[in-house]
CSV table of C-alpha atoms and ligand atoms in Angstrom, one decimal:
chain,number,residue,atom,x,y,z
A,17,UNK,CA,3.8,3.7,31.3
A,18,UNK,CA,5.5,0.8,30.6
A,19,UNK,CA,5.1,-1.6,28.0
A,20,UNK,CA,6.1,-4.9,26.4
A,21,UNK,CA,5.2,-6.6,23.4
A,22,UNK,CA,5.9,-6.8,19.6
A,23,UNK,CA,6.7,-3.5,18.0
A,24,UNK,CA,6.0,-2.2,14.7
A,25,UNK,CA,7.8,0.8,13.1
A,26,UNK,CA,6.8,2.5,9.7
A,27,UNK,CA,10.2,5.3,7.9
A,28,UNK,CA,9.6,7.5,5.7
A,29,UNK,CA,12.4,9.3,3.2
A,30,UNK,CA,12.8,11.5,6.7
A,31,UNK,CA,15.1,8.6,8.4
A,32,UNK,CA,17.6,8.6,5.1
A,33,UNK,CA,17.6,12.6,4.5
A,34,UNK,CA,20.6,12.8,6.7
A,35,UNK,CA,22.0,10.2,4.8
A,36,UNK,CA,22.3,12.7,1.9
A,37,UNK,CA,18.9,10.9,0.0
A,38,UNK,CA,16.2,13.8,-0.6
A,39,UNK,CA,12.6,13.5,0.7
A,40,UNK,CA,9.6,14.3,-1.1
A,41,UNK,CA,7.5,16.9,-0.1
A,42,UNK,CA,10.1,19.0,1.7
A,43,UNK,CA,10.9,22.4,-0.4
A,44,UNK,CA,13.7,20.9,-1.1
A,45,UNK,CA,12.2,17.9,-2.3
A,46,UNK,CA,12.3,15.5,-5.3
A,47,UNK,CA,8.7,16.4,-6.1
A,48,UNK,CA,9.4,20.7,-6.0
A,49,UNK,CA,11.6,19.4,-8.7
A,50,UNK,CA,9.8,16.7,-11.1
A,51,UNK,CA,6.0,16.3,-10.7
A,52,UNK,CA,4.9,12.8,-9.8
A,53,UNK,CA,2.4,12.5,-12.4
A,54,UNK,CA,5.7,12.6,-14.7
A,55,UNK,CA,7.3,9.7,-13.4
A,56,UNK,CA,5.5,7.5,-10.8
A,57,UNK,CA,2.8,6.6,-12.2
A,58,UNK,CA,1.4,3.5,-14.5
A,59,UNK,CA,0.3,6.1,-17.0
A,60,UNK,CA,3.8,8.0,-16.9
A,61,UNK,CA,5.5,4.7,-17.9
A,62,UNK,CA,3.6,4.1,-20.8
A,63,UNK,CA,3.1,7.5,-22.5
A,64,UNK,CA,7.1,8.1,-21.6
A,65,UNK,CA,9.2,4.8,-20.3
A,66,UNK,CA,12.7,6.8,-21.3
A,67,UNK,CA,11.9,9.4,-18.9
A,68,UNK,CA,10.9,7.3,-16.4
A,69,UNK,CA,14.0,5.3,-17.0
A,70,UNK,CA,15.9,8.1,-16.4
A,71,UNK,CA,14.6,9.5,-13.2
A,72,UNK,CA,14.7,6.4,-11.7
A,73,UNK,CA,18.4,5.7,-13.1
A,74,UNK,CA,19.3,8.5,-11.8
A,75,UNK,CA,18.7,7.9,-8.4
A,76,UNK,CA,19.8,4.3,-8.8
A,77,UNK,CA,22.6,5.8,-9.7
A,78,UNK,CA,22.8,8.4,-6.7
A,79,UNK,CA,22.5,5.2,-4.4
A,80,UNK,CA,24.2,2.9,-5.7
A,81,UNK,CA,27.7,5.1,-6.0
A,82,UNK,CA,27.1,8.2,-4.2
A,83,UNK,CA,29.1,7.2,-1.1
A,84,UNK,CA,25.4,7.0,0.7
A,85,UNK,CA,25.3,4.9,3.7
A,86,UNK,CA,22.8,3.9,6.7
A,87,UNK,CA,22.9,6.9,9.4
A,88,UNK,CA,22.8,6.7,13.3
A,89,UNK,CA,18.9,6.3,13.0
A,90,UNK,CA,18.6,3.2,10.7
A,91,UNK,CA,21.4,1.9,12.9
A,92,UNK,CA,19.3,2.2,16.2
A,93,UNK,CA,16.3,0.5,14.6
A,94,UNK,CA,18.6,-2.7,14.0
A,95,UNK,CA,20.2,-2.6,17.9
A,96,UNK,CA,16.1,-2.4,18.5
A,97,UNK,CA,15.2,-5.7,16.0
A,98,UNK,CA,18.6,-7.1,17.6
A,99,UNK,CA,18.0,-6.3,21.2
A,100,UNK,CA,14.4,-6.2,22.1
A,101,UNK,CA,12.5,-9.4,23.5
A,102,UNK,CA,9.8,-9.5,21.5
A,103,UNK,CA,9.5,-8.9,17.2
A,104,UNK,CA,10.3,-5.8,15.9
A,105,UNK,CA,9.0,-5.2,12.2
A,106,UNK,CA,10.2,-2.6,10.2
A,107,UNK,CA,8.2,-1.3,7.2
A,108,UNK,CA,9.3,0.9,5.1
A,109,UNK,CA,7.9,3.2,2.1
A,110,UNK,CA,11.5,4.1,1.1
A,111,UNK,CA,13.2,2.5,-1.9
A,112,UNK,CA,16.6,2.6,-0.5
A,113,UNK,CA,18.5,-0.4,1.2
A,114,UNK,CA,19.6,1.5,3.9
A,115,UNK,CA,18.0,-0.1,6.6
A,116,UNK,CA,19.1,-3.6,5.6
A,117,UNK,CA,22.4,-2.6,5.1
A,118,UNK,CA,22.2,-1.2,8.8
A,119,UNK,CA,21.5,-4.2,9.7
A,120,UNK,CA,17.6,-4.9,10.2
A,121,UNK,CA,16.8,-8.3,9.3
A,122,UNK,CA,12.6,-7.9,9.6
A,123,UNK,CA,11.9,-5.6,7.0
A,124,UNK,CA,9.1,-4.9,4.3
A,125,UNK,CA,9.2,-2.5,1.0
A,126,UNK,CA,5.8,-1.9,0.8
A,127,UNK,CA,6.9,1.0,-1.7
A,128,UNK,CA,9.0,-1.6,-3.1
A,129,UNK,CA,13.5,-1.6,-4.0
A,130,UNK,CA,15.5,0.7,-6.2
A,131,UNK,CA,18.1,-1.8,-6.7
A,132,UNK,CA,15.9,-4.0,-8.3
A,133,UNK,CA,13.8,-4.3,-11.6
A,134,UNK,CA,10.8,-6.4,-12.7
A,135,UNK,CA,9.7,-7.7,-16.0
A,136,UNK,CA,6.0,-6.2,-16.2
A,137,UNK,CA,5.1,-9.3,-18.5
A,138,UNK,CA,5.9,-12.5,-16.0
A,139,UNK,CA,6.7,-10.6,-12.7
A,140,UNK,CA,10.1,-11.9,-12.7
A,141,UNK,CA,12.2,-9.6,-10.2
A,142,UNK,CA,15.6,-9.3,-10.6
A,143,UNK,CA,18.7,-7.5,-8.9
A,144,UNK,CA,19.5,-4.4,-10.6
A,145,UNK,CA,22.7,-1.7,-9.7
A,146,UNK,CA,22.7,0.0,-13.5
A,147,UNK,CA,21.1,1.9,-15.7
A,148,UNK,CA,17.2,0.2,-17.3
A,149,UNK,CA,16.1,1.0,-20.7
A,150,UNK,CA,13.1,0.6,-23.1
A,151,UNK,CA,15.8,-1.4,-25.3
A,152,UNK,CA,15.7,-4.2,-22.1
A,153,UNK,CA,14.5,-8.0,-22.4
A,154,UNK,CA,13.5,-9.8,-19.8
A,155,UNK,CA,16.1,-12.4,-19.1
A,156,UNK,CA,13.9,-15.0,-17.9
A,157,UNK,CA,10.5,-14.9,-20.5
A,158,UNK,CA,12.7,-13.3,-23.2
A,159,UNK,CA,9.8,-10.3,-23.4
A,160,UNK,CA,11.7,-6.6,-24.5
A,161,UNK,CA,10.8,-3.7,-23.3
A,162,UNK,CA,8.9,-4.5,-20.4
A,163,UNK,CA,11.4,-4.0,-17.8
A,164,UNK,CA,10.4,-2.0,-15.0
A,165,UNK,CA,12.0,-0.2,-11.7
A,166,UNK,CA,10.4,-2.5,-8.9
A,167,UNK,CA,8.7,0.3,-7.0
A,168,UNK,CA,5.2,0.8,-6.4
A,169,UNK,CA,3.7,3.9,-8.2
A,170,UNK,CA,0.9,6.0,-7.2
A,171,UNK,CA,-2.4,4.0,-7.7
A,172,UNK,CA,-0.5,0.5,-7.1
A,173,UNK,CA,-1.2,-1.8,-4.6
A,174,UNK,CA,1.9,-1.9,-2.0
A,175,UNK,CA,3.7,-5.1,-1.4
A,176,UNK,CA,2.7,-7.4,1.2
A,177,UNK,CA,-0.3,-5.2,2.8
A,178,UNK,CA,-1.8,-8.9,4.9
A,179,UNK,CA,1.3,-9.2,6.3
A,180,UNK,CA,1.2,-5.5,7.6
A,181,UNK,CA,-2.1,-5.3,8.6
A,182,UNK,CA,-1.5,-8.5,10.8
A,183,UNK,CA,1.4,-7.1,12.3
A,184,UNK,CA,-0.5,-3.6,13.1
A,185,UNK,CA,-3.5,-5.3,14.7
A,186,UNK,CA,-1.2,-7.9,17.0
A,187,UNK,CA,1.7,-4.9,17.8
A,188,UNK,CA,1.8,-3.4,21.8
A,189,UNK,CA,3.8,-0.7,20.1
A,190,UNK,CA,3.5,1.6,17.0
A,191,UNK,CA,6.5,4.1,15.9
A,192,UNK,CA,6.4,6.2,12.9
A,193,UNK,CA,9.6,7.9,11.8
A,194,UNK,CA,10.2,10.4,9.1
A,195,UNK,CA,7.0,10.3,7.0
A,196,UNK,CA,5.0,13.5,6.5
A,197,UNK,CA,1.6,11.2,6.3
A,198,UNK,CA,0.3,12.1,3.3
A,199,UNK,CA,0.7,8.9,1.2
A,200,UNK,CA,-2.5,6.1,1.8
A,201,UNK,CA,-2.6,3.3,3.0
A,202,UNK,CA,0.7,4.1,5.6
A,203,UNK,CA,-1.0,7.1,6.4
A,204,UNK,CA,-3.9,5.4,7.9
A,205,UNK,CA,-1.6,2.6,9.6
A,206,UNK,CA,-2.1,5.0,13.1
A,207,UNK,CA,-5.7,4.9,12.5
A,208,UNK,CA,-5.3,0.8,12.1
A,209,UNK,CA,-3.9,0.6,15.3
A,210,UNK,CA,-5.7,2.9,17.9
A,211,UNK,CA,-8.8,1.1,16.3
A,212,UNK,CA,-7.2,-2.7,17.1
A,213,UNK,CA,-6.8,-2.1,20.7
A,214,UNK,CA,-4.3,-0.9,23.4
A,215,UNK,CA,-1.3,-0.5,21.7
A,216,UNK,CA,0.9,2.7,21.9
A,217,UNK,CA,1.7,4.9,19.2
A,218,UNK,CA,4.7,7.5,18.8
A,219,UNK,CA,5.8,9.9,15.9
A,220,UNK,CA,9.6,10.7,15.5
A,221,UNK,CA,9.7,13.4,13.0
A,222,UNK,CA,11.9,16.5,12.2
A,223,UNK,CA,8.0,18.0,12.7
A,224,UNK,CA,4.7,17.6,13.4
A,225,UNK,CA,3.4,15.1,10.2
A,226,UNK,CA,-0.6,15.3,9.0
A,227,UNK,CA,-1.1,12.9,11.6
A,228,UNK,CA,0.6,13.9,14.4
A,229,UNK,CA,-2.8,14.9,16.5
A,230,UNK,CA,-3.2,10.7,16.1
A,231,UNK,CA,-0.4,9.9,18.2
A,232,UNK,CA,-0.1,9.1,21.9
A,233,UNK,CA,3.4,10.8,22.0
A,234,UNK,CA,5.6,12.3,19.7
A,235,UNK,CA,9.5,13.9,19.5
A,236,UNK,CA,10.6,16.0,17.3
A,237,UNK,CA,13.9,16.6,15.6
A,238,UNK,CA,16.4,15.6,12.9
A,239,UNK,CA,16.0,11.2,12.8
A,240,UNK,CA,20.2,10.7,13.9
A,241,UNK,CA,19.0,12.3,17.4
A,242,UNK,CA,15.3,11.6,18.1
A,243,UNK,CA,14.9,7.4,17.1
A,244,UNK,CA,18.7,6.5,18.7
A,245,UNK,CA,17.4,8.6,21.8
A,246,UNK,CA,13.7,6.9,21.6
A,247,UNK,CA,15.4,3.1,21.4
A,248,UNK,CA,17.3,3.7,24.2
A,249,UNK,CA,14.2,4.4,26.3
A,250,UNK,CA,12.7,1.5,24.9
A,251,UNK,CA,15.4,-0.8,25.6
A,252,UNK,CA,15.9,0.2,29.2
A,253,UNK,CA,12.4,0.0,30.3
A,254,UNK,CA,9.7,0.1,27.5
A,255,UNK,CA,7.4,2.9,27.1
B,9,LIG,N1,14.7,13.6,10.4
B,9,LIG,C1,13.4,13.3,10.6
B,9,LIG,N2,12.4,13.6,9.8
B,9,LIG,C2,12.7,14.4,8.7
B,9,LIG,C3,14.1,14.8,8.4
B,9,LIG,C4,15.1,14.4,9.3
B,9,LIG,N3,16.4,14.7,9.2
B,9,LIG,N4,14.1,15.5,7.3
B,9,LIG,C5,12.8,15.6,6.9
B,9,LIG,N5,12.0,14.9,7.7
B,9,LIG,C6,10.5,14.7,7.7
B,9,LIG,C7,9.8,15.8,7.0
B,9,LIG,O1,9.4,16.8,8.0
B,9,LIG,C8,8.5,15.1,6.5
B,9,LIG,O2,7.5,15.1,7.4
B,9,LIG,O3,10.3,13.6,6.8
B,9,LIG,C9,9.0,13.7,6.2
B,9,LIG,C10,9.2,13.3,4.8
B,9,LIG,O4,7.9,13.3,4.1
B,9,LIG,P1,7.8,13.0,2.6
B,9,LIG,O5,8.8,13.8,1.8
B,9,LIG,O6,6.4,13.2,2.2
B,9,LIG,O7,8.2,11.5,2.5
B,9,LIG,P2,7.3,10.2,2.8
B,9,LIG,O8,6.4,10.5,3.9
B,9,LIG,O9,8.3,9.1,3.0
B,9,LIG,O10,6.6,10.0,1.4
B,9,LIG,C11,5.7,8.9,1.3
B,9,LIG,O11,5.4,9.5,-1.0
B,9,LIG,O12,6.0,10.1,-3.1
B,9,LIG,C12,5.8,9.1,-2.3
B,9,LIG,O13,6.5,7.0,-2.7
B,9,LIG,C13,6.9,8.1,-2.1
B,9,LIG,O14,7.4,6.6,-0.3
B,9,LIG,C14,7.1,7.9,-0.6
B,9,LIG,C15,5.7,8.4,-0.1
């Protein structure tokens, strides 16, 4: 079949793992190791803001000076954004800024950005490369204590959820990439789309995700084979 049209692709934490940035639910993953309810969560932050500092810091810190850098799979998505006729939106749940600094321009953190931090009193949101701590003021309202990573924790609303659900019910084509489908309201985006029409739906993942029944096609493999391999097909002749 072949197919034109605007595309929209959803990552997981599977497109950076060969990056050297762990994934979640993987054994190897960052929640075998720290339980969620620890750290991402509203009620986390308040009953114990220093450790949630410090997991987050942590990884900041992993990101922002652990040599990590976009991999052959983020890359492809921007020769897609770069190359493809129509729009291409990327939206991702990861915290990293690996896909902008590979070069895709379109992009949404509905999860929200590690590099950044938000004053929980006014909202403001602020670019952040070091360490936060309970000891922080907000530079624009003056309020201390109240910065925050700017990430979206479990039982927060995602960033910019019109603008995704617009782009799912206008898209001709639907990729998910790297994203085990456990987390709401991605999850359902598959769902979203086989309900809005005719649009086509494919799952790159290193293996089948909760959802893979859902999709129209699917490849499987690590992300720096299967989505430079998957653009290509796209770009010479749609799907
Ligand atoms: N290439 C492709 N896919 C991979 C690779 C790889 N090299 N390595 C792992 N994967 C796949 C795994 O098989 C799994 O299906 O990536 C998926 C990662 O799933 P999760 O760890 O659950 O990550 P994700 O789906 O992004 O989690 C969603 O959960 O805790 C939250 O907020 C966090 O945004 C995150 C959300």
């Amino acid at each position: 079949m072949t197919g034109r049209g605007d595309i929209v692709v959803l990552t997981g934490a599977g497109i950076s793992k060969e990056s050297g940035l762990d994934t979640f639910r993987d054994a190897d993953g960052i929640w075998a190791r720290v339980r969620l309810e620890d750290v991402a969560t509203p009620e986390a932050f308040a009953r114990d803001p220093l450790s949630v500092h410090a997991f987050y810091n942590a990884r900041r810190e992993g990101l922002a000076n652990g040599g990590i850098e976009p991999n052959a799979a983020h890359r492809a998505l921007a020769r897609l954004e770069a190359e493809w006729p129509g729009q291409v939106l990327v939206v991702t749940q990861n915290i990293d800024d690996l896909h902008e600094r590979a070069g895709t321009e379109n992009l949404i953190h509905m999860h929200g950005e590690l590099l950044k931090a938000r004053c929980g009193a006014c909202g403001d949101v602020v670019a952040c490369t070091g360490d936060l701590s309970t000891g922080d003021a907000c530079g624009r309202c003056q309020a201390p204590g109240r910065m925050r990573p700017h990430v979206v924790w479990f039982g927060e609303m995602p960033f910019l959820m019109e603008r995704i659900y617009e782009a799912l019910g206008q898209c001709a084509l639907f990729i998910s990439i790297g994203t085990s489908g456990n987390v709401y309201p991605a999850s359902g985006f598959v769902e979203t789309v086989r309900l809005s029409g005719a649009a086509h739906t494919a799952e790159l993942n290193l293996e089948p995700s909760e959802r893979a029944g859902r999709f129209a096609e699917a490849h499987y493999g690590p992300a720096t084979d299967v989505v430079p391999a998957y653009v290509d097909k796209i770009l010479s002749g749609g799907w």
